[in-house]
Tab-separated table of C-alpha atoms and ligand atoms in Angstrom:
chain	number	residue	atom	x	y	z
A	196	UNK	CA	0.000	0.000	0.000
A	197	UNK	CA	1.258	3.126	-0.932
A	198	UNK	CA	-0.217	5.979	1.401
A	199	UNK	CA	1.435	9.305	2.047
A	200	UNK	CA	1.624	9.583	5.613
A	201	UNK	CA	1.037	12.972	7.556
A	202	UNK	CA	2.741	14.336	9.932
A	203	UNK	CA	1.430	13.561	13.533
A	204	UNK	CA	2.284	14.401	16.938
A	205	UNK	CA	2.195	11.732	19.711
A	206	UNK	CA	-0.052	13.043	22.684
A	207	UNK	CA	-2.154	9.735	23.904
A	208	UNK	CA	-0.584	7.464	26.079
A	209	UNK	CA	-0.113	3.990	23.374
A	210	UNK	CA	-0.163	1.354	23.110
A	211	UNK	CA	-3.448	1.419	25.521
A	212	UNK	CA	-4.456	-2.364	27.616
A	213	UNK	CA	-6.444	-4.979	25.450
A	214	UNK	CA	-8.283	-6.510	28.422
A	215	UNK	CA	-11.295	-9.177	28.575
A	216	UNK	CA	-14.660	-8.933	30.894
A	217	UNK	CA	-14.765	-12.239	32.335
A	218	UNK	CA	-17.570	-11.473	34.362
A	219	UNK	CA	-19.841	-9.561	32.050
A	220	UNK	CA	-19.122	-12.533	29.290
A	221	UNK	CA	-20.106	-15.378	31.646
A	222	UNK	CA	-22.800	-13.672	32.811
A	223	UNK	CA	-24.568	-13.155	29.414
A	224	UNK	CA	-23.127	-16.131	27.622
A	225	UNK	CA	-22.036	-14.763	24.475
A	226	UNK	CA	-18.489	-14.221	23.073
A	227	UNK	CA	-15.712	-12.988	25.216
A	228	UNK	CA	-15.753	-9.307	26.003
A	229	UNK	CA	-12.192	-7.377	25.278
A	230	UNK	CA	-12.436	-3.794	25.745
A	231	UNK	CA	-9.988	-1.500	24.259
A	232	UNK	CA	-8.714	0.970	27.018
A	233	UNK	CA	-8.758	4.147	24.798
A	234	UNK	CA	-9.945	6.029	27.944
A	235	UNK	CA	-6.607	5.158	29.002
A	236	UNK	CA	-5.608	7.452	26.083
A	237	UNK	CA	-4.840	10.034	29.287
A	238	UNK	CA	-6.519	11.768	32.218
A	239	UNK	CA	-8.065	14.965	31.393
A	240	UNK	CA	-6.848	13.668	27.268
A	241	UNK	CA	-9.373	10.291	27.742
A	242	UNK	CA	-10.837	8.985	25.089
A	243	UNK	CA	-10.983	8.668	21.465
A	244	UNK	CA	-10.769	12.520	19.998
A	245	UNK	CA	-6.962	12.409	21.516
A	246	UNK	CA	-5.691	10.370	18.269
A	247	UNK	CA	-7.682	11.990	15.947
A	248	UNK	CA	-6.073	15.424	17.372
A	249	UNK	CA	-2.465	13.951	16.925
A	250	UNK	CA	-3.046	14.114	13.434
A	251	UNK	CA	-5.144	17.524	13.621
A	252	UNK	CA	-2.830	19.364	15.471
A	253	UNK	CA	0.236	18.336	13.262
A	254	UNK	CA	-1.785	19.478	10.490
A	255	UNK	CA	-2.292	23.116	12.136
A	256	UNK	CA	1.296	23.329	12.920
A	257	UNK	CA	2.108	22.604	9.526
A	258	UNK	CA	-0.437	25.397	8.550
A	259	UNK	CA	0.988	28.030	10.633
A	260	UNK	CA	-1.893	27.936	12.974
A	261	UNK	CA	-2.228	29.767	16.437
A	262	UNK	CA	-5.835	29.016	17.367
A	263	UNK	CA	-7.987	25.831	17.057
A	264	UNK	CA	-11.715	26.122	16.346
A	265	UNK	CA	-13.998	23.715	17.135
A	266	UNK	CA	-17.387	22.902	17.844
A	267	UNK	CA	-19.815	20.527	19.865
A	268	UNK	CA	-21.898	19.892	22.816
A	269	UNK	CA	-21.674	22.229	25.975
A	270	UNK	CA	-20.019	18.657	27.103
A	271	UNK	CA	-18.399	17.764	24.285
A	272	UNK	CA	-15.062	15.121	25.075
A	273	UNK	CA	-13.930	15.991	21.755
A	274	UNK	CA	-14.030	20.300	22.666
A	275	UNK	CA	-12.335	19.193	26.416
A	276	UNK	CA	-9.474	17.431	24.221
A	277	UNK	CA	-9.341	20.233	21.854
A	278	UNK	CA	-9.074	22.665	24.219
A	279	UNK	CA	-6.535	21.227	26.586
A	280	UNK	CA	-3.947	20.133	23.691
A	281	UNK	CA	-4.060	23.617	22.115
A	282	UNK	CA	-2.895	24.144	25.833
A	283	UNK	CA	-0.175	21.987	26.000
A	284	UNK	CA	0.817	22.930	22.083
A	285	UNK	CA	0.856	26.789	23.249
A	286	UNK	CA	-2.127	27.720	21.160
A	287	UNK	CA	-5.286	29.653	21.462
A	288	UNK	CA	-8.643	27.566	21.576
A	289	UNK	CA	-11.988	28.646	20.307
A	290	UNK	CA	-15.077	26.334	21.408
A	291	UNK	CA	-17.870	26.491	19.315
A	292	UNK	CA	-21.159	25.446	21.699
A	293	UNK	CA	-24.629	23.965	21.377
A	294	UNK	CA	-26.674	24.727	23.954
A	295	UNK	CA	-27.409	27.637	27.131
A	296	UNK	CA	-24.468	27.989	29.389
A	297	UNK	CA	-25.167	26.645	32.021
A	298	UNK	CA	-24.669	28.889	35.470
A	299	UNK	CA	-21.880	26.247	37.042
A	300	UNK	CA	-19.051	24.805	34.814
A	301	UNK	CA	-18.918	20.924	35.517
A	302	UNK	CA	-17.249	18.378	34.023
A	303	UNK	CA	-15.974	19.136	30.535
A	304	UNK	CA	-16.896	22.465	30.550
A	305	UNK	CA	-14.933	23.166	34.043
A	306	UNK	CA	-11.537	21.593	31.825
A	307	UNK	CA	-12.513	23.381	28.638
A	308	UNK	CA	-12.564	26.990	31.174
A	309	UNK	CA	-9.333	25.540	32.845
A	310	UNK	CA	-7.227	25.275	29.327
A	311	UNK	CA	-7.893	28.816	29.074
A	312	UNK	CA	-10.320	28.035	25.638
A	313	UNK	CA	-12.962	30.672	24.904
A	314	UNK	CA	-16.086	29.699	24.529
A	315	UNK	CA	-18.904	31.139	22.387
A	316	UNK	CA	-22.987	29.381	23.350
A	317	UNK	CA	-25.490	28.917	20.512
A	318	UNK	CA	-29.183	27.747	20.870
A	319	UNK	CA	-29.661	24.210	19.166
A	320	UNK	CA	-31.588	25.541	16.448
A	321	UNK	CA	-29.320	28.133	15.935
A	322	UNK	CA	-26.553	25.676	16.011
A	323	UNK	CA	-27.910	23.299	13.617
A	324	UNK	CA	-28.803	25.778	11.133
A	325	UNK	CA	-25.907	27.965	11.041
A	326	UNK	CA	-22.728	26.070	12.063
A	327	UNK	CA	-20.681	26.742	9.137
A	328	UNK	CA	-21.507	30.300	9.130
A	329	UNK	CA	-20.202	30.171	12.657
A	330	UNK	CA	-17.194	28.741	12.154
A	331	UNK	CA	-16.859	31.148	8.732
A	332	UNK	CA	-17.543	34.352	11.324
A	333	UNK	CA	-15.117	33.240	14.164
A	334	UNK	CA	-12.537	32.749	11.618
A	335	UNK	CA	-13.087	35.468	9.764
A	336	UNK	CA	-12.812	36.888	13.373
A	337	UNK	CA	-9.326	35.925	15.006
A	338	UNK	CA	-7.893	36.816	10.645
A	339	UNK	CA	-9.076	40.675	11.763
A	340	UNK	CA	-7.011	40.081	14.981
A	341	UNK	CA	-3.711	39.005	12.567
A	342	UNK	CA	-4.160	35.365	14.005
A	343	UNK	CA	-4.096	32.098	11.654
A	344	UNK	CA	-7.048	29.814	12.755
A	345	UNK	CA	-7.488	26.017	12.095
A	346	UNK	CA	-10.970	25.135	11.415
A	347	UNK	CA	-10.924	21.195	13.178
A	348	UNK	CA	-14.880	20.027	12.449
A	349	UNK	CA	-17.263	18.652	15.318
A	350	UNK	CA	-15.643	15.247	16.655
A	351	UNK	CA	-12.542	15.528	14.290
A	352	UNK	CA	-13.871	13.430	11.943
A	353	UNK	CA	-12.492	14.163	8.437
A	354	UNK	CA	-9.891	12.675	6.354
A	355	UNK	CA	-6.936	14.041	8.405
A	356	UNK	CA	-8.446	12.716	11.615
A	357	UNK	CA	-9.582	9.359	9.992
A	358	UNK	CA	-5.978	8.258	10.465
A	359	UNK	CA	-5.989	8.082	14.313
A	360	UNK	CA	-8.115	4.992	14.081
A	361	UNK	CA	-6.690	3.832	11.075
A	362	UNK	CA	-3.602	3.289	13.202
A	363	UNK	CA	-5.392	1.866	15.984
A	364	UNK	CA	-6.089	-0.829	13.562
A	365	UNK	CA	-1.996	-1.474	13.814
A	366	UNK	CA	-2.219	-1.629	17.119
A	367	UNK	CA	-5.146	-4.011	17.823
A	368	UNK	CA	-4.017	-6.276	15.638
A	369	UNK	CA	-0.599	-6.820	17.059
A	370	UNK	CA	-2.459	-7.483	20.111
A	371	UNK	CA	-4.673	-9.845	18.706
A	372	UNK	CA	-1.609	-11.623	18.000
A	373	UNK	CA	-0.025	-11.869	21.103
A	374	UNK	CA	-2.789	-12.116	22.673
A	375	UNK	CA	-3.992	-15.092	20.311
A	376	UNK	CA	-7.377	-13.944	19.638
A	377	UNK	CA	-9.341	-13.716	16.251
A	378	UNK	CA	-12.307	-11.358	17.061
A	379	UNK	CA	-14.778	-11.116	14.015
A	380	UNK	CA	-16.025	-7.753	15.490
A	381	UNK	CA	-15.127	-4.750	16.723
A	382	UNK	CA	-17.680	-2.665	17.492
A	383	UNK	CA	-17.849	1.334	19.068
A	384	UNK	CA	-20.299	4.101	19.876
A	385	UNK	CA	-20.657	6.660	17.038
A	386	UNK	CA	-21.254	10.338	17.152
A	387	UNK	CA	-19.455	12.051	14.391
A	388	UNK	CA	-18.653	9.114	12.088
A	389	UNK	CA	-14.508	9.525	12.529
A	390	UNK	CA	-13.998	6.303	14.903
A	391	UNK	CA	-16.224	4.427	12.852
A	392	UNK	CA	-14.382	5.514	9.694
A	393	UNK	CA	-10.722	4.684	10.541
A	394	UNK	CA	-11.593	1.443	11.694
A	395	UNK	CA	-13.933	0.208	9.080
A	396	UNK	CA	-10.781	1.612	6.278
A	397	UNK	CA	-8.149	-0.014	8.494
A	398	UNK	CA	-10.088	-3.774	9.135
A	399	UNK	CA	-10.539	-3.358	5.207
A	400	UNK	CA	-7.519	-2.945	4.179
A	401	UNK	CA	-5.274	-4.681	7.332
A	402	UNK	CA	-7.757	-7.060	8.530
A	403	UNK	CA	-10.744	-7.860	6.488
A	404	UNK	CA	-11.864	-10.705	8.513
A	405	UNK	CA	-12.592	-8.416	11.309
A	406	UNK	CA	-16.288	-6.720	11.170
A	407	UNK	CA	-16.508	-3.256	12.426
A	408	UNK	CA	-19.985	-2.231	13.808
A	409	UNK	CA	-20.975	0.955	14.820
A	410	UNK	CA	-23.851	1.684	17.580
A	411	UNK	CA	-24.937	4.883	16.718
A	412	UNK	CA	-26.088	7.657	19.815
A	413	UNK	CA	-27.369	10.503	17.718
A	414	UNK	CA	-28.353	9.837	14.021
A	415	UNK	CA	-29.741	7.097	11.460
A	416	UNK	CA	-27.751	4.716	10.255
A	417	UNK	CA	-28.466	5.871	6.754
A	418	UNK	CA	-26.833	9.198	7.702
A	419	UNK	CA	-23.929	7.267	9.452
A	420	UNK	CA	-23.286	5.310	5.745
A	421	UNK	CA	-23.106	7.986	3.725
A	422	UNK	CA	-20.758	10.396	6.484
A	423	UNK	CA	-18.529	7.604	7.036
A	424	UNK	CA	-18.188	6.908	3.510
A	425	UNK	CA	-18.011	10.335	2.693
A	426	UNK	CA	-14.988	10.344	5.069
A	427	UNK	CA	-13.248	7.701	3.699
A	428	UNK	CA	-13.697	8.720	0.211
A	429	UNK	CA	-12.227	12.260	1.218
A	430	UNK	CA	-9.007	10.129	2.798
A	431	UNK	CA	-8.853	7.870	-0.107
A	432	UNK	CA	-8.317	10.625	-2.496
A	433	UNK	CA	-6.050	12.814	-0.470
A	434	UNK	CA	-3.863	9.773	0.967
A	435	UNK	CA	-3.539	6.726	-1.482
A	436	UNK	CA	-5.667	6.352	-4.631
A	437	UNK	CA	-9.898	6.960	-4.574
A	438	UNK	CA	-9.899	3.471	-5.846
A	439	UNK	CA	-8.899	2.647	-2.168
A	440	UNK	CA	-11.849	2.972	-0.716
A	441	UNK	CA	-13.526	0.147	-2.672
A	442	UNK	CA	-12.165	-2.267	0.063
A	443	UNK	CA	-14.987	-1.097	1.972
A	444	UNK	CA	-18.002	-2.933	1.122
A	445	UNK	CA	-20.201	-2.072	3.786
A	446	UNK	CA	-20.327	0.686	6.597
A	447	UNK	CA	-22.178	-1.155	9.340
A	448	UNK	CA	-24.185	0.870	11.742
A	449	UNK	CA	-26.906	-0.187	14.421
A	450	UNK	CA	-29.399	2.930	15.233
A	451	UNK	CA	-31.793	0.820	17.497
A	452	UNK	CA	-30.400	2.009	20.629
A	453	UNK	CA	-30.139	5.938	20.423
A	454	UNK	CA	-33.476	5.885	23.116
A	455	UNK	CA	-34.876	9.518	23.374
A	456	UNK	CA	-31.530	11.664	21.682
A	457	UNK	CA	-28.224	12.561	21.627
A	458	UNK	CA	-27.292	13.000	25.232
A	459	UNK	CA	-30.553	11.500	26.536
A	460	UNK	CA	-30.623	8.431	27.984
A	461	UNK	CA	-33.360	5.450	29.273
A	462	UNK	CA	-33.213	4.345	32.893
A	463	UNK	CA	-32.014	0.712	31.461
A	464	UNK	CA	-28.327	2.373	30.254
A	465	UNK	CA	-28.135	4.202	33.676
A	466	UNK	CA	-28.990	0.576	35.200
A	467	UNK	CA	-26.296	-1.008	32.865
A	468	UNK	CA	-23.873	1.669	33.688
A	469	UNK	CA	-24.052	0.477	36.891
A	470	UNK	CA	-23.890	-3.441	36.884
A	471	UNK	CA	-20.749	-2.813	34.423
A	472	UNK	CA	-19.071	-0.760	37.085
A	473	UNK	CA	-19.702	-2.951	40.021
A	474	UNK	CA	-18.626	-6.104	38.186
A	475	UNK	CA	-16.096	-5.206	36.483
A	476	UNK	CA	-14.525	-1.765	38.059
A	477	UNK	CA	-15.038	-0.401	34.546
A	478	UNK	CA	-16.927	3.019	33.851
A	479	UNK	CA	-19.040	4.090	30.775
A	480	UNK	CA	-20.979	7.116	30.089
A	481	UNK	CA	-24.689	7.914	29.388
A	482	UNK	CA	-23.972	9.770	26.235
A	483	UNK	CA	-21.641	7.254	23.949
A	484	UNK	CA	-19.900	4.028	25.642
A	485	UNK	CA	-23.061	3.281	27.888
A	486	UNK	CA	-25.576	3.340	24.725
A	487	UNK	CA	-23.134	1.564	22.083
A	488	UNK	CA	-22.497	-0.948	25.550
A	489	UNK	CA	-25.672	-1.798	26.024
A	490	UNK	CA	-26.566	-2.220	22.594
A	491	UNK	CA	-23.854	-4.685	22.429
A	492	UNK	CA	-25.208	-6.398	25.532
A	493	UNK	CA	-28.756	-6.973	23.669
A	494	UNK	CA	-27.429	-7.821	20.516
A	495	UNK	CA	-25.170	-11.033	22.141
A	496	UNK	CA	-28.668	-11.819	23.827
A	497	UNK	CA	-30.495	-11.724	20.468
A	498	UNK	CA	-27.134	-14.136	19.216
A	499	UNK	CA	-26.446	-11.159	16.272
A	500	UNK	CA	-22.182	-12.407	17.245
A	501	UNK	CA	-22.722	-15.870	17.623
A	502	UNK	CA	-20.162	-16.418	14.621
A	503	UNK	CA	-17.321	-15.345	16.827
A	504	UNK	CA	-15.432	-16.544	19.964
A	505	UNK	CA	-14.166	-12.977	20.688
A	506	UNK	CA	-15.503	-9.441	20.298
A	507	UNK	CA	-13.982	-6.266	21.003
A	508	UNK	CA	-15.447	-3.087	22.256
A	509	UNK	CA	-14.033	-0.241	21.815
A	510	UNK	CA	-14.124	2.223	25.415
A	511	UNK	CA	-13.768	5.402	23.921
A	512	UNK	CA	-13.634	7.375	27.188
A	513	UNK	CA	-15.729	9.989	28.098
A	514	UNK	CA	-15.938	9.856	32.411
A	515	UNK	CA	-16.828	13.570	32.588
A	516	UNK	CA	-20.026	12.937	30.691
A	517	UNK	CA	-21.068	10.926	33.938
A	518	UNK	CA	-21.034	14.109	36.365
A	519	UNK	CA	-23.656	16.026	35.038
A	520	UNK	CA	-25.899	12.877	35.246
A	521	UNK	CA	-25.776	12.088	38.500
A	522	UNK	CA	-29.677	12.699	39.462
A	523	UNK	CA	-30.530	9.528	36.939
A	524	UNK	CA	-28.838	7.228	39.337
A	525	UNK	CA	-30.782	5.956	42.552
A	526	UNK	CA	-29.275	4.074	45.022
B	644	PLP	C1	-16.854	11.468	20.374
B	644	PLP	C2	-17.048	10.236	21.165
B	644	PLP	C3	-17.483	9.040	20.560
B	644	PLP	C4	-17.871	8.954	19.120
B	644	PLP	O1	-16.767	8.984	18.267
B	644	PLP	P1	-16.944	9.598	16.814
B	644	PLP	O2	-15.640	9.385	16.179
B	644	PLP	O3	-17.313	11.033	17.001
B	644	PLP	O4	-18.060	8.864	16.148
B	644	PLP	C5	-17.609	7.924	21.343
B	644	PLP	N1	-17.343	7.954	22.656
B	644	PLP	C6	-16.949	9.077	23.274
B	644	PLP	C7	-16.714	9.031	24.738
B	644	PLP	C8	-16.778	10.248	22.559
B	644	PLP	O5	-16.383	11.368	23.187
């Protein structure tokens, strides 16, 4: 394969822990349960938007950049990540928000005010309707202050990000390997597509005997097809050759367990939340890794993996989420 590499700046803590659920697995009956300790990726740097942002930030160094932009949930991981390695990279940060601020900062928000980001709020529907004009005007913006922004789009998920899971794929595999393992699925919560994307390329074109499957938390898995293929397509043709992406056959995305909306949850992925954390000393999050979790749980019960042995799930972080949830667990 002939790709043209990048640049990229190591930030996450890798190669992170392949490590099974024993108690989870015997419990329900199904395959054996790895997880893939990306919340491992570091502290306040958890999660999966840290090796997206390797390859993000090299790219706005290369550009001349000073401040990031980005844009998200009021507790966005991927805005908390942003805004902390623009920190660490001596850059400005701009947040781009959906939602009212809310009077307290908790959780991400309290990090995202700690890395010194700014922070602009937009109503949903404002949000939804105008976020590339928003992006267009705070650019536009720090350019009439003489600074050089770097536009970095809601989750990081574009071509240049794509390649943080594409190399995860490298790195799961050689653990497959030592560990002796043959998983026929990996599966992950979605939100912006970019996860999904690098993992679906890389198991394509490293690993095609491994199935990626993504449990959507926010949108259809019609829109999740055509965004992740849209991503890889825009990789393909600046990376290696379009033709590339025709190792992808399918993009394979459950939307049955999104429950009320993005960052809503039902009572049953508080509940599983729970038994996951008590059992196996392992926290997930109402907004991604509890849904796509649970989803997994029901699909073993319904025997949608009973073709494999071994599955892995990747834990794409997100602790703070839990915080500003804490009324939805009783005790
Ligand atoms: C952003 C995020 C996801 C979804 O990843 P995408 O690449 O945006 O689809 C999953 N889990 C957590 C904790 C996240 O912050």
């Amino acid at each position: 394969m002939n790709l043209k590499r990048p640049p990229h700046i190591p930030l996450a803590q890798l190669p992170t822990p392949l490590q099974p659920l024993l108690r989870v697995s015997a419990h329900l009956g199904g395959p054996r349960i790895w997880v893939k300790r990306d919340d491992l990726t570091g502290s306040v740097l958890t999660g999966n938007k840290i090796r997206k942002l390797e390859y993000l930030l090299a790219d706005a160094k290369e550009q001349g950049a000073d401040v990031l932009i980005t844009s998200g949930g009021v507790q966005s991981n991927h805005a908390r990540a942003t805004a902390l390695i623009a920190a660490q990279a001596g850059l400005r940060s701009h947040l781009i928000l959906r939602g009212k601020a809310p009077a307290e900062a908790d959780a991400n928000l309290l990090l995202d005010r700690l890395a010194g980001a700014s922070l602009s709020f937009y109503p949903a529907h404002e949000y939804q309707a105008r976020l590339p004009a928003l992006f267009a005007e705070w650019q536009q913006r720090f350019e009439e202050q003489g600074l050089k922004p770097y536009a970095i789009p809601t989750g990081g998920s574009n071509a240049v990000g794509l390649w943080g899971y594409f190399d995860a794929v490298g790195e799961l595999a050689g653990q497959f390997s030592t560990l002796g393992i043959e998983p026929n699925y990996v599966v992950c919560a979605t939100g912006s597509g970019g996860t999904q994307a690098g993992l679906t390329l890389g198991f394509a074109l490293q690993r095609p005997s491994v199935r990626v499957l993504g449990f959507a938390v926010c949108d259809s898995a019609e829109y999740f097809a055509e965004k992740v293929r849209a991503d890889i397509d825009a990789w393909a043709a600046r990376y290696a050759e379009p033709e590339i992406a025709a190792a992808v056959d399918t993009v394979d995305t459950c939307d049955d367990y999104i429950g009320p909306g993005y960052g809503k949850a039902d009572p049953e992925i508080f509940e599983t939340i729970a038994w996951v954390a008590r059992t196996e000393g392992l926290v997930l999050d109402p907004v991604y890794t509890g849904k796509a979790f649970h989803g997994m749980i029901q699909e073993i019960r319904k025997g949608r993996f009973a073709d494999t042995e071994d599955i892995v799930f990747i834990h794409t972080g997100g602790v703070f989420g839990l915080f500003p949830y804490r009324d939805q667990f009783h005790w």
